[in-house]
PDB file of C-alpha atoms in Angstrom:
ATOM      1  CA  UNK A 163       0.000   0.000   0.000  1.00 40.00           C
ATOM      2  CA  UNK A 164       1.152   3.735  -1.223  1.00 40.00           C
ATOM      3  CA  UNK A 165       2.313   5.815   1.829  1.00 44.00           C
ATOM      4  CA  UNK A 166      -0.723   7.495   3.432  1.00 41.00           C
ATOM      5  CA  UNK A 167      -0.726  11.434   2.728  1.00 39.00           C
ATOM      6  CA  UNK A 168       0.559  13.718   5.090  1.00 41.00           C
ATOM      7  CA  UNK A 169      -2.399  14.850   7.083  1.00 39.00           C
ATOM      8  CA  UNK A 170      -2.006  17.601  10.531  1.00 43.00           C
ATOM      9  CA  UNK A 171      -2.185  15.189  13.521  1.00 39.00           C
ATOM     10  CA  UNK A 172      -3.946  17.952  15.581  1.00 42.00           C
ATOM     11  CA  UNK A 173      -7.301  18.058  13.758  1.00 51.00           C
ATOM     12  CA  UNK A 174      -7.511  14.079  13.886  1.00 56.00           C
ATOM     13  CA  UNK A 175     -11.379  13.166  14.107  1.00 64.00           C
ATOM     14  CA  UNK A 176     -12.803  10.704  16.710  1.00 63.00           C
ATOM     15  CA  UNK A 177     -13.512   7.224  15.807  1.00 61.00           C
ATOM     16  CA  UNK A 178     -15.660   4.418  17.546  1.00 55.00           C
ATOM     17  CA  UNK A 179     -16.641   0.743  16.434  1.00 56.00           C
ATOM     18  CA  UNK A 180     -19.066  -1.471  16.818  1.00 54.00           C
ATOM     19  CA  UNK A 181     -18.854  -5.200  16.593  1.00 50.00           C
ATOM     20  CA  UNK A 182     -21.042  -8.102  17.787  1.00 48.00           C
ATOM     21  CA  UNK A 183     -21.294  -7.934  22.151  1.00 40.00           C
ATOM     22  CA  UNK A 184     -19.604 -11.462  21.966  1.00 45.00           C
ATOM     23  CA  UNK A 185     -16.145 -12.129  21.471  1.00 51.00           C
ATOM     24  CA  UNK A 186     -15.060 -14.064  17.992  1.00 55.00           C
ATOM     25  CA  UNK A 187     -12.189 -16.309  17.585  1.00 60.00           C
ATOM     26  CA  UNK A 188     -12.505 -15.575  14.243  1.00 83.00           C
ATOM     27  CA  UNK A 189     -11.607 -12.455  11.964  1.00 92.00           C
ATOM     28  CA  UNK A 190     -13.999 -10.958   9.857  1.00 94.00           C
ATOM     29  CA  UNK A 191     -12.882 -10.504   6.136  1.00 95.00           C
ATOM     30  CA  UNK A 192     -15.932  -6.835   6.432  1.00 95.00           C
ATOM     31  CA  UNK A 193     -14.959  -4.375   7.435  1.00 96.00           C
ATOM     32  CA  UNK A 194     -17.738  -1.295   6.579  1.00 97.00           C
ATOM     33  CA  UNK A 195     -16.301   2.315   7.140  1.00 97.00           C
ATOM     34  CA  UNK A 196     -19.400   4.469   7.892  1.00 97.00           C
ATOM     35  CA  UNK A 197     -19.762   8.106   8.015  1.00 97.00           C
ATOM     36  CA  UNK A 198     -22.788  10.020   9.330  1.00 97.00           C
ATOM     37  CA  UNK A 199     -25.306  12.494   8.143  1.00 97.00           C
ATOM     38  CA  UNK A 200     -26.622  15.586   9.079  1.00 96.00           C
ATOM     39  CA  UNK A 201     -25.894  18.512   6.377  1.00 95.00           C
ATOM     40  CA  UNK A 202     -22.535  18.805   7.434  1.00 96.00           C
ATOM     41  CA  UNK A 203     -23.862  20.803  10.650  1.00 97.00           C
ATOM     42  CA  UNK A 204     -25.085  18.264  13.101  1.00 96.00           C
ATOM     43  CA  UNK A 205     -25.148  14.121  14.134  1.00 96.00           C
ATOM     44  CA  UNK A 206     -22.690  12.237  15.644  1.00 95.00           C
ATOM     45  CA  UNK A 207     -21.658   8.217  15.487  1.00 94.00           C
ATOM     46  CA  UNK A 208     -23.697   8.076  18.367  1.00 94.00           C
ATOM     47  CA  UNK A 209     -26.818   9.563  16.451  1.00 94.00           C
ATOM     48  CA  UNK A 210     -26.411   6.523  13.937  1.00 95.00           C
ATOM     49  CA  UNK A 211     -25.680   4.013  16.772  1.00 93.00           C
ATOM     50  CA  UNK A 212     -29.214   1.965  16.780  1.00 93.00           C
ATOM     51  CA  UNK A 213     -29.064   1.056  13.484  1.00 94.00           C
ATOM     52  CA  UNK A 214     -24.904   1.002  13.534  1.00 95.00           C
ATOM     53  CA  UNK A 215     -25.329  -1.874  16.142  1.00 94.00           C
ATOM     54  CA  UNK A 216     -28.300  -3.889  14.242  1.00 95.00           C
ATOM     55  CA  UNK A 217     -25.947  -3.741  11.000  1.00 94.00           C
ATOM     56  CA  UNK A 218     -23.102  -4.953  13.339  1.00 93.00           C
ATOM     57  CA  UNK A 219     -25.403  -8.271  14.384  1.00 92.00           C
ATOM     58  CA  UNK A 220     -26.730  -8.662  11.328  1.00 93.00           C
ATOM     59  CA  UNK A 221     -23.611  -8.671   9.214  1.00 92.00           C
ATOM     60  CA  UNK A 222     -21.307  -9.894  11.911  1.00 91.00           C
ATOM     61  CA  UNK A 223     -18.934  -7.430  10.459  1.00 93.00           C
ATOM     62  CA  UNK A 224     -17.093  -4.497  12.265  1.00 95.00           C
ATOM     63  CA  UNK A 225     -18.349  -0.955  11.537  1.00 95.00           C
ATOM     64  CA  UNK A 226     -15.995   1.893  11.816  1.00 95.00           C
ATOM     65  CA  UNK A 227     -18.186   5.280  12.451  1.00 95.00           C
ATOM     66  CA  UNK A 228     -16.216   8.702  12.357  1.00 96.00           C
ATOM     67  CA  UNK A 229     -17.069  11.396  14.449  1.00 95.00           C
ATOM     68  CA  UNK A 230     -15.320  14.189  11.950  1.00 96.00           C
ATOM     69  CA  UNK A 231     -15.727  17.763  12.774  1.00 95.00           C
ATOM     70  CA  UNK A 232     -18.689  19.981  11.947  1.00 96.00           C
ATOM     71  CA  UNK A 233     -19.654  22.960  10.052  1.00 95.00           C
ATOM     72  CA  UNK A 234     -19.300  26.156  10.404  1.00 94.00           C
ATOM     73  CA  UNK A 235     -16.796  26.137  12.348  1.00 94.00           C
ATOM     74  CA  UNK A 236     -15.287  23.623  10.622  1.00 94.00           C
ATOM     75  CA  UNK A 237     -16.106  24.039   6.862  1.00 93.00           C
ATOM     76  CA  UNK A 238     -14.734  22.320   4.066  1.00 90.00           C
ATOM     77  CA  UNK A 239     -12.339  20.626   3.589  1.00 90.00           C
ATOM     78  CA  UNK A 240     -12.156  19.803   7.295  1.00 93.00           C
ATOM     79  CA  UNK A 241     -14.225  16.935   6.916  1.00 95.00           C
ATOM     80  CA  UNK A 242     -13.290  15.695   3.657  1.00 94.00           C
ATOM     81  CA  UNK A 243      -9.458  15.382   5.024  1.00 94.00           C
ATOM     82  CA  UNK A 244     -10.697  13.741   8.438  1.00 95.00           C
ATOM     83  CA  UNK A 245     -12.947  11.188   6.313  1.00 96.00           C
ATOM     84  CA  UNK A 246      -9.865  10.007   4.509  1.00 96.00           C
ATOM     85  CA  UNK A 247      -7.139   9.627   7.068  1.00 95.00           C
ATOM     86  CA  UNK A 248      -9.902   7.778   9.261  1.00 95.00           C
ATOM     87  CA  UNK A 249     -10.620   5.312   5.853  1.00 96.00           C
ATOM     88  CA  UNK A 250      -6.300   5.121   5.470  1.00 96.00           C
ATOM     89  CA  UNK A 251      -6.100   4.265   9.716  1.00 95.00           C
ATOM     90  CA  UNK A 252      -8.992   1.566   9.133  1.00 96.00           C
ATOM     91  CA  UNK A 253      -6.553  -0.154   6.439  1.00 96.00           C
ATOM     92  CA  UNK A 254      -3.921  -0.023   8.664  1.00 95.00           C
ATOM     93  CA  UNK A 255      -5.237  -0.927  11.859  1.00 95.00           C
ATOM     94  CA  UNK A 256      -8.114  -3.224  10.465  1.00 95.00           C
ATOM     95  CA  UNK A 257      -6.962  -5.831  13.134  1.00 94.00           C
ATOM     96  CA  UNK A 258      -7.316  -4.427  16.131  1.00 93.00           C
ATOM     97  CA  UNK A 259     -11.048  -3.994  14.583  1.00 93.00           C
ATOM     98  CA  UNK A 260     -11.513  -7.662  14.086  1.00 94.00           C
ATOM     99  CA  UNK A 261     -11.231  -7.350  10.156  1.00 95.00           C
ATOM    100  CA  UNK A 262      -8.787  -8.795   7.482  1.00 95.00           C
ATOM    101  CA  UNK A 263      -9.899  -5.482   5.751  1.00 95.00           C
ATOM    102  CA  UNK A 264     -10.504  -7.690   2.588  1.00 94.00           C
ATOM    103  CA  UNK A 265     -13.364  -6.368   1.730  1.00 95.00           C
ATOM    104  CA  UNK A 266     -14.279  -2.610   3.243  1.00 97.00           C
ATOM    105  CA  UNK A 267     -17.240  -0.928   2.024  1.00 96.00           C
ATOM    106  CA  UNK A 268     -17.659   2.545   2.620  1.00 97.00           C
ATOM    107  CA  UNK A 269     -21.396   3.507   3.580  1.00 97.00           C
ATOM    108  CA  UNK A 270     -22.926   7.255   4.756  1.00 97.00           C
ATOM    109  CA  UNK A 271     -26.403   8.731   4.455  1.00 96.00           C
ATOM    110  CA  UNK A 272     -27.004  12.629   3.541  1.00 95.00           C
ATOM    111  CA  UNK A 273     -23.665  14.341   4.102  1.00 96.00           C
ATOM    112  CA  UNK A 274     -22.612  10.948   5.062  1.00 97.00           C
ATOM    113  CA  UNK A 275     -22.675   9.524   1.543  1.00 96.00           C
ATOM    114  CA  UNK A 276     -21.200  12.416  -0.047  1.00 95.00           C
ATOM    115  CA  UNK A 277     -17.813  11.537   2.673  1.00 97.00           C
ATOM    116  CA  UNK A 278     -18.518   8.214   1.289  1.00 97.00           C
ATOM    117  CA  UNK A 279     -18.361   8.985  -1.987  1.00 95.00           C
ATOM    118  CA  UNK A 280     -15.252  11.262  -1.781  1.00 95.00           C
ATOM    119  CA  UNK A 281     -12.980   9.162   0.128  1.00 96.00           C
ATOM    120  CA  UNK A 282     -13.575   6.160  -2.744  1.00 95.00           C
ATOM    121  CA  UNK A 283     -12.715   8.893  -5.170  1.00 94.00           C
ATOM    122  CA  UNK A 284      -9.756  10.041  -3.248  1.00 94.00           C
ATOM    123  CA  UNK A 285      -8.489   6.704  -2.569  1.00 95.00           C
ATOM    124  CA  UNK A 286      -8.169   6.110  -6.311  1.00 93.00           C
ATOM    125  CA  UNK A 287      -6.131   9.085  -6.946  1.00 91.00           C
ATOM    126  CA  UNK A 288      -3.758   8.739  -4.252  1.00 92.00           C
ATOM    127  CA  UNK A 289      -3.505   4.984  -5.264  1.00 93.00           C
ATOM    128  CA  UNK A 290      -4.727   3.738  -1.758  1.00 93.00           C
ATOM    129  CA  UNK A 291      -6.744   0.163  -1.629  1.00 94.00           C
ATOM    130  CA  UNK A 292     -10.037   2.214  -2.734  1.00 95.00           C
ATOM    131  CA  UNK A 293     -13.448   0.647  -0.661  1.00 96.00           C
ATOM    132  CA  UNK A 294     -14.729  -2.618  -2.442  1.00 95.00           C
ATOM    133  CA  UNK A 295     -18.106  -0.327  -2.785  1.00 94.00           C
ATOM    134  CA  UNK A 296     -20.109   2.701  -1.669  1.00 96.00           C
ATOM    135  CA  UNK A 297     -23.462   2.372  -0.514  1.00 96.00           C
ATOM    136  CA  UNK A 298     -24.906   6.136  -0.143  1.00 95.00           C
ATOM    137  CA  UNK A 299     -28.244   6.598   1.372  1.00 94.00           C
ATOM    138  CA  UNK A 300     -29.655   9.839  -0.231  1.00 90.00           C
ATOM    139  CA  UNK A 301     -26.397  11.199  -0.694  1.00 92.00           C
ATOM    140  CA  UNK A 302     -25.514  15.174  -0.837  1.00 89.00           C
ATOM    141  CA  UNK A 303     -23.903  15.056  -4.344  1.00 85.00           C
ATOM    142  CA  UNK A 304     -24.453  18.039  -5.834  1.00 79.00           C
ATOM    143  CA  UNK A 305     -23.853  21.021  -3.529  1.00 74.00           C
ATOM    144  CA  UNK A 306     -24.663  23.833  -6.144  1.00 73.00           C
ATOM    145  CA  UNK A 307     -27.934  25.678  -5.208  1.00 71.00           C
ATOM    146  CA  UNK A 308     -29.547  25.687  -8.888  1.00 76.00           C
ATOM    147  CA  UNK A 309     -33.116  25.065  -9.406  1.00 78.00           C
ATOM    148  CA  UNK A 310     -34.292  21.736 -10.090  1.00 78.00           C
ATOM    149  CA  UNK A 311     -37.793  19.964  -9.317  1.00 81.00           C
ATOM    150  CA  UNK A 312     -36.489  18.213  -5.956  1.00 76.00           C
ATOM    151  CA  UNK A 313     -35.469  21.738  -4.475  1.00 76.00           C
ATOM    152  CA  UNK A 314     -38.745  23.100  -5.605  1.00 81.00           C
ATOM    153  CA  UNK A 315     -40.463  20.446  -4.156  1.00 80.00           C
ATOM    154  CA  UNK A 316     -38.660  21.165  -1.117  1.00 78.00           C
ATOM    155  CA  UNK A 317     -39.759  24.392  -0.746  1.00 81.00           C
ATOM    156  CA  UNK A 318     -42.974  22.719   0.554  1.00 84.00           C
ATOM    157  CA  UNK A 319     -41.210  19.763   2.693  1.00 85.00           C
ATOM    158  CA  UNK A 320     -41.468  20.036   6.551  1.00 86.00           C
ATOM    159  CA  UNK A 321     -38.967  17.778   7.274  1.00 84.00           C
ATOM    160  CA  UNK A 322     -36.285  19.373   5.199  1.00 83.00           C
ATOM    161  CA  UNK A 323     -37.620  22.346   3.741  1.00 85.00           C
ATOM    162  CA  UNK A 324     -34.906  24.513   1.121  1.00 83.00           C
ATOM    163  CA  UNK A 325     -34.446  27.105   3.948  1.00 86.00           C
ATOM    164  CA  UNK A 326     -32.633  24.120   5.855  1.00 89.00           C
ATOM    165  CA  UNK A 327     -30.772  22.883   2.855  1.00 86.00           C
ATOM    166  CA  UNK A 328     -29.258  26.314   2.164  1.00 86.00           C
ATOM    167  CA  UNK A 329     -28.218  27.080   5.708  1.00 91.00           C
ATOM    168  CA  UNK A 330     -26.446  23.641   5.713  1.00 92.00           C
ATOM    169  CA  UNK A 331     -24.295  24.288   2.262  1.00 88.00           C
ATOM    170  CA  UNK A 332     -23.697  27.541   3.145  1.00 89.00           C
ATOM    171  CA  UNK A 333     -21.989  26.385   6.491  1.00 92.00           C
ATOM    172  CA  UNK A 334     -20.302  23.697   4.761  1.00 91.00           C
ATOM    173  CA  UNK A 335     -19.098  25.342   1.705  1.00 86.00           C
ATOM    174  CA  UNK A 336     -20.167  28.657   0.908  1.00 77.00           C
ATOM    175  CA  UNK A 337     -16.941  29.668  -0.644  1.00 70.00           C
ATOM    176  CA  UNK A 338     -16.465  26.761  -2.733  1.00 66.00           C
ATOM    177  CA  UNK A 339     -17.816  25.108  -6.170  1.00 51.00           C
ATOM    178  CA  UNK A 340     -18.199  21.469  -6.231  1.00 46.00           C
ATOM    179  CA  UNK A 341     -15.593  20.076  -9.141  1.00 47.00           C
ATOM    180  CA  UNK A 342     -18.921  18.122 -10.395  1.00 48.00           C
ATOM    181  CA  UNK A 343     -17.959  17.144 -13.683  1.00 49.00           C
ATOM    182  CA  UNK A 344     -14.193  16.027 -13.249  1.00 56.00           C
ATOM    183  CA  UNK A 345     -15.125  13.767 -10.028  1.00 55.00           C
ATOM    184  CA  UNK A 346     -18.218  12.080 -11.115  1.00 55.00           C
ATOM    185  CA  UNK A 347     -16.971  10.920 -14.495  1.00 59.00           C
ATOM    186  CA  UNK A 348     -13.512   9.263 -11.834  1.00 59.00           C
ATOM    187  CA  UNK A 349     -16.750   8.140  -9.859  1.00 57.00           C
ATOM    188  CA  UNK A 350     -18.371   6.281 -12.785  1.00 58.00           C
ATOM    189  CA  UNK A 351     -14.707   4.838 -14.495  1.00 63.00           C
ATOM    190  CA  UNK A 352     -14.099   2.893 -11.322  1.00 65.00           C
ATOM    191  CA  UNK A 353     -17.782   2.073  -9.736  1.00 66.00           C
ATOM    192  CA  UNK A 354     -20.920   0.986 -11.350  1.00 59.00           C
ATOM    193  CA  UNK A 355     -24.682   1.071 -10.484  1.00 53.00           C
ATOM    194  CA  UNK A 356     -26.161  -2.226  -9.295  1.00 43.00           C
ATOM    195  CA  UNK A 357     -30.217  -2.817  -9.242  1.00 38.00           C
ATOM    196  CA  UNK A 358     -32.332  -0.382  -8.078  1.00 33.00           C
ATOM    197  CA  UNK A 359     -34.305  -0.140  -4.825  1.00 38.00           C
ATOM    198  CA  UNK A 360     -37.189   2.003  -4.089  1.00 36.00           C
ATOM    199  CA  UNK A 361     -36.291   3.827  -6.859  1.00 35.00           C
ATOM    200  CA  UNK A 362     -32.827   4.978  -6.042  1.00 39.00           C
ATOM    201  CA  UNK A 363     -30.174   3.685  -7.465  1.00 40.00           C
ATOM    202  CA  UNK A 364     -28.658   0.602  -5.717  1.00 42.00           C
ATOM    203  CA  UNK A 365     -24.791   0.423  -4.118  1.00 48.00           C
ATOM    204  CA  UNK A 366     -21.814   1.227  -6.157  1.00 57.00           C
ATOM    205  CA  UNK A 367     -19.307  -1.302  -6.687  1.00 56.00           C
ATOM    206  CA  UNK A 368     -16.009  -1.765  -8.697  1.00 54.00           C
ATOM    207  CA  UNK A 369     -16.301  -2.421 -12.001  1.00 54.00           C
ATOM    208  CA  UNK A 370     -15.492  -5.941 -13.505  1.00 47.00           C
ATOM    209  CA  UNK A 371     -16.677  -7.486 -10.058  1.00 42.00           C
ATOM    210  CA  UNK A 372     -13.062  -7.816  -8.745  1.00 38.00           C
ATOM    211  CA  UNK A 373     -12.590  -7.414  -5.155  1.00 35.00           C
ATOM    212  CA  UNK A 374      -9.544  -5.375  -2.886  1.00 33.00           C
ATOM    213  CA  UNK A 375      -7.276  -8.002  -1.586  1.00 33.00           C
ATOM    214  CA  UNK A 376      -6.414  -7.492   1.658  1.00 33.00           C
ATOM    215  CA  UNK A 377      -3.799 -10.243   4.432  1.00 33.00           C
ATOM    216  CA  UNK A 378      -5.042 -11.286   7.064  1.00 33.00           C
ATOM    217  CA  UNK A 379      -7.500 -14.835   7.196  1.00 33.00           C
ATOM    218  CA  UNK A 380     -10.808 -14.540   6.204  1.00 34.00           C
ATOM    219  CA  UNK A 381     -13.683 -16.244   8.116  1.00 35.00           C
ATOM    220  CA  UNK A 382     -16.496 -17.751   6.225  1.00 40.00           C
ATOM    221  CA  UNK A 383     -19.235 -15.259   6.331  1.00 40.00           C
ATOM    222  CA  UNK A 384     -22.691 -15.866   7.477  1.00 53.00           C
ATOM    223  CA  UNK A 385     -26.103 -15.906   5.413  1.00 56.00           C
ATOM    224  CA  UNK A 386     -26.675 -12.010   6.475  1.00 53.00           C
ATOM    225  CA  UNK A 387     -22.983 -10.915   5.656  1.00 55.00           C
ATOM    226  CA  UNK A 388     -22.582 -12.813   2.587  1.00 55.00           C
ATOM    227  CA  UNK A 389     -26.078 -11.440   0.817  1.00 56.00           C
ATOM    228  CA  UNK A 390     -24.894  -7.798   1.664  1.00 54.00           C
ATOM    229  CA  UNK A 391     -21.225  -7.650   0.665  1.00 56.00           C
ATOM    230  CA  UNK A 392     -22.436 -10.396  -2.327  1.00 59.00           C
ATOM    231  CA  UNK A 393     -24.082  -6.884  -3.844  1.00 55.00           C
ATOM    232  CA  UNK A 394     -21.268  -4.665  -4.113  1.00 52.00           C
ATOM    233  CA  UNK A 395     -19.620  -7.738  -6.912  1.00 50.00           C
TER     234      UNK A 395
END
């Protein structure tokens, strides 16, 4: 594996994991990398942590969640950088997760899956083992306020009406334009859709089915596990 970039030490984020409440003999060959939502602005790892845990039991895979820090006072690229170094220290330090790190899927919802879908991107240009897939849960892609029918519909939306959305960019990246083009045409060379569900667009996974390799012995997965990571081929 390449060197892992240079990254300031001091503005580390905060990382916790969650893994099945009994001990295994065994280490998982999963490891999913997970980064929350919340515009940017708000959540925490510990906001997530229901579900985190059920996906844990489930899967009987470790999850990685990242605490990284938030907007405003932290706008972008803060979280971008602390995404990546935490996806680099999971490769590294994959044991001491319980994970061969042989196949690591990053996942995120909202802000979360635009982290998600960044560090994958990232990890292909700096040649880093890039995620076996990305599963983003309706992921902030496009951070441009233009008009579109989905904003206008969301002018009417009382759970996440436009007023909300704006505040949220703004924080995040106010005094930036997303590089749309050049990064979603990377995104689509390396990662293709699978089937859809609920009419979203199902998880990304490398193209030509192959897998990261990764050391380390691989346990035989279970029912749950194998189904899940079986959709990112």
């Amino acid at each position: 594996m390449p060197q892992m970039p240079s990254i300031n030490m001091a503005s580390m984020p905060s990382m916790s994991w969650k893994t099945q409440t009994k001990p295994s003999a065994t280490v998982s060959p999963f490891l999913i990398v997970h980064f929350h939502g919340g515009g940017f602005i708000a959540q925490s790892s510990s906001s997530h942590e229901v579900y985190l845990r059920d996906w844990a039991k489930a899967l009987d895979a470790p999850i990685l969640s990242v605490d990284y820090d938030l907007a405003p006072e932290h706008p972008f690229p803060v979280a971008v950088c602390q995404a990546f170094y935490a996806y680099c220290w999971a490769l590294e330090h994959a044991q001491q997760l319980g994970s061969s790190a042989q196949s690591v899927i990053c996942a995120g919802d909202s802000a979360g899956g635009n982290l998600a879908a960044v560090v994958a991107l990232r990890a292909l240009e700096e040649g880093i083992q890039p995620p076996c897939g990305v599963m983003m849960i309706y992921p902030a892609l496009y951070l441009h306020m233009t008009p579109c029918a989905s904003r206008v519909l969301s002018l009417m939306d009382p759970l996440l009406p436009l007023g909300t959305l704006q505040l949220c960019m703004n924080s995040y990246a106010q005094r930036f334009q997303a590089a749309h083009g050049e990064a979603t045409a990377l995104l689509h060379k390396h990662y293709t859709r699978t089937e859809t569900r609920g009419g979203g667009a199902g998880p990304a996974a490398p193209k030509g089915g192959e897998r990261a390799q990764g050391g380390g012995a691989a346990a035989k997965p279970g029912a749950a596990a194998a189904a899940f990571f079986d959709a990112f081929e």
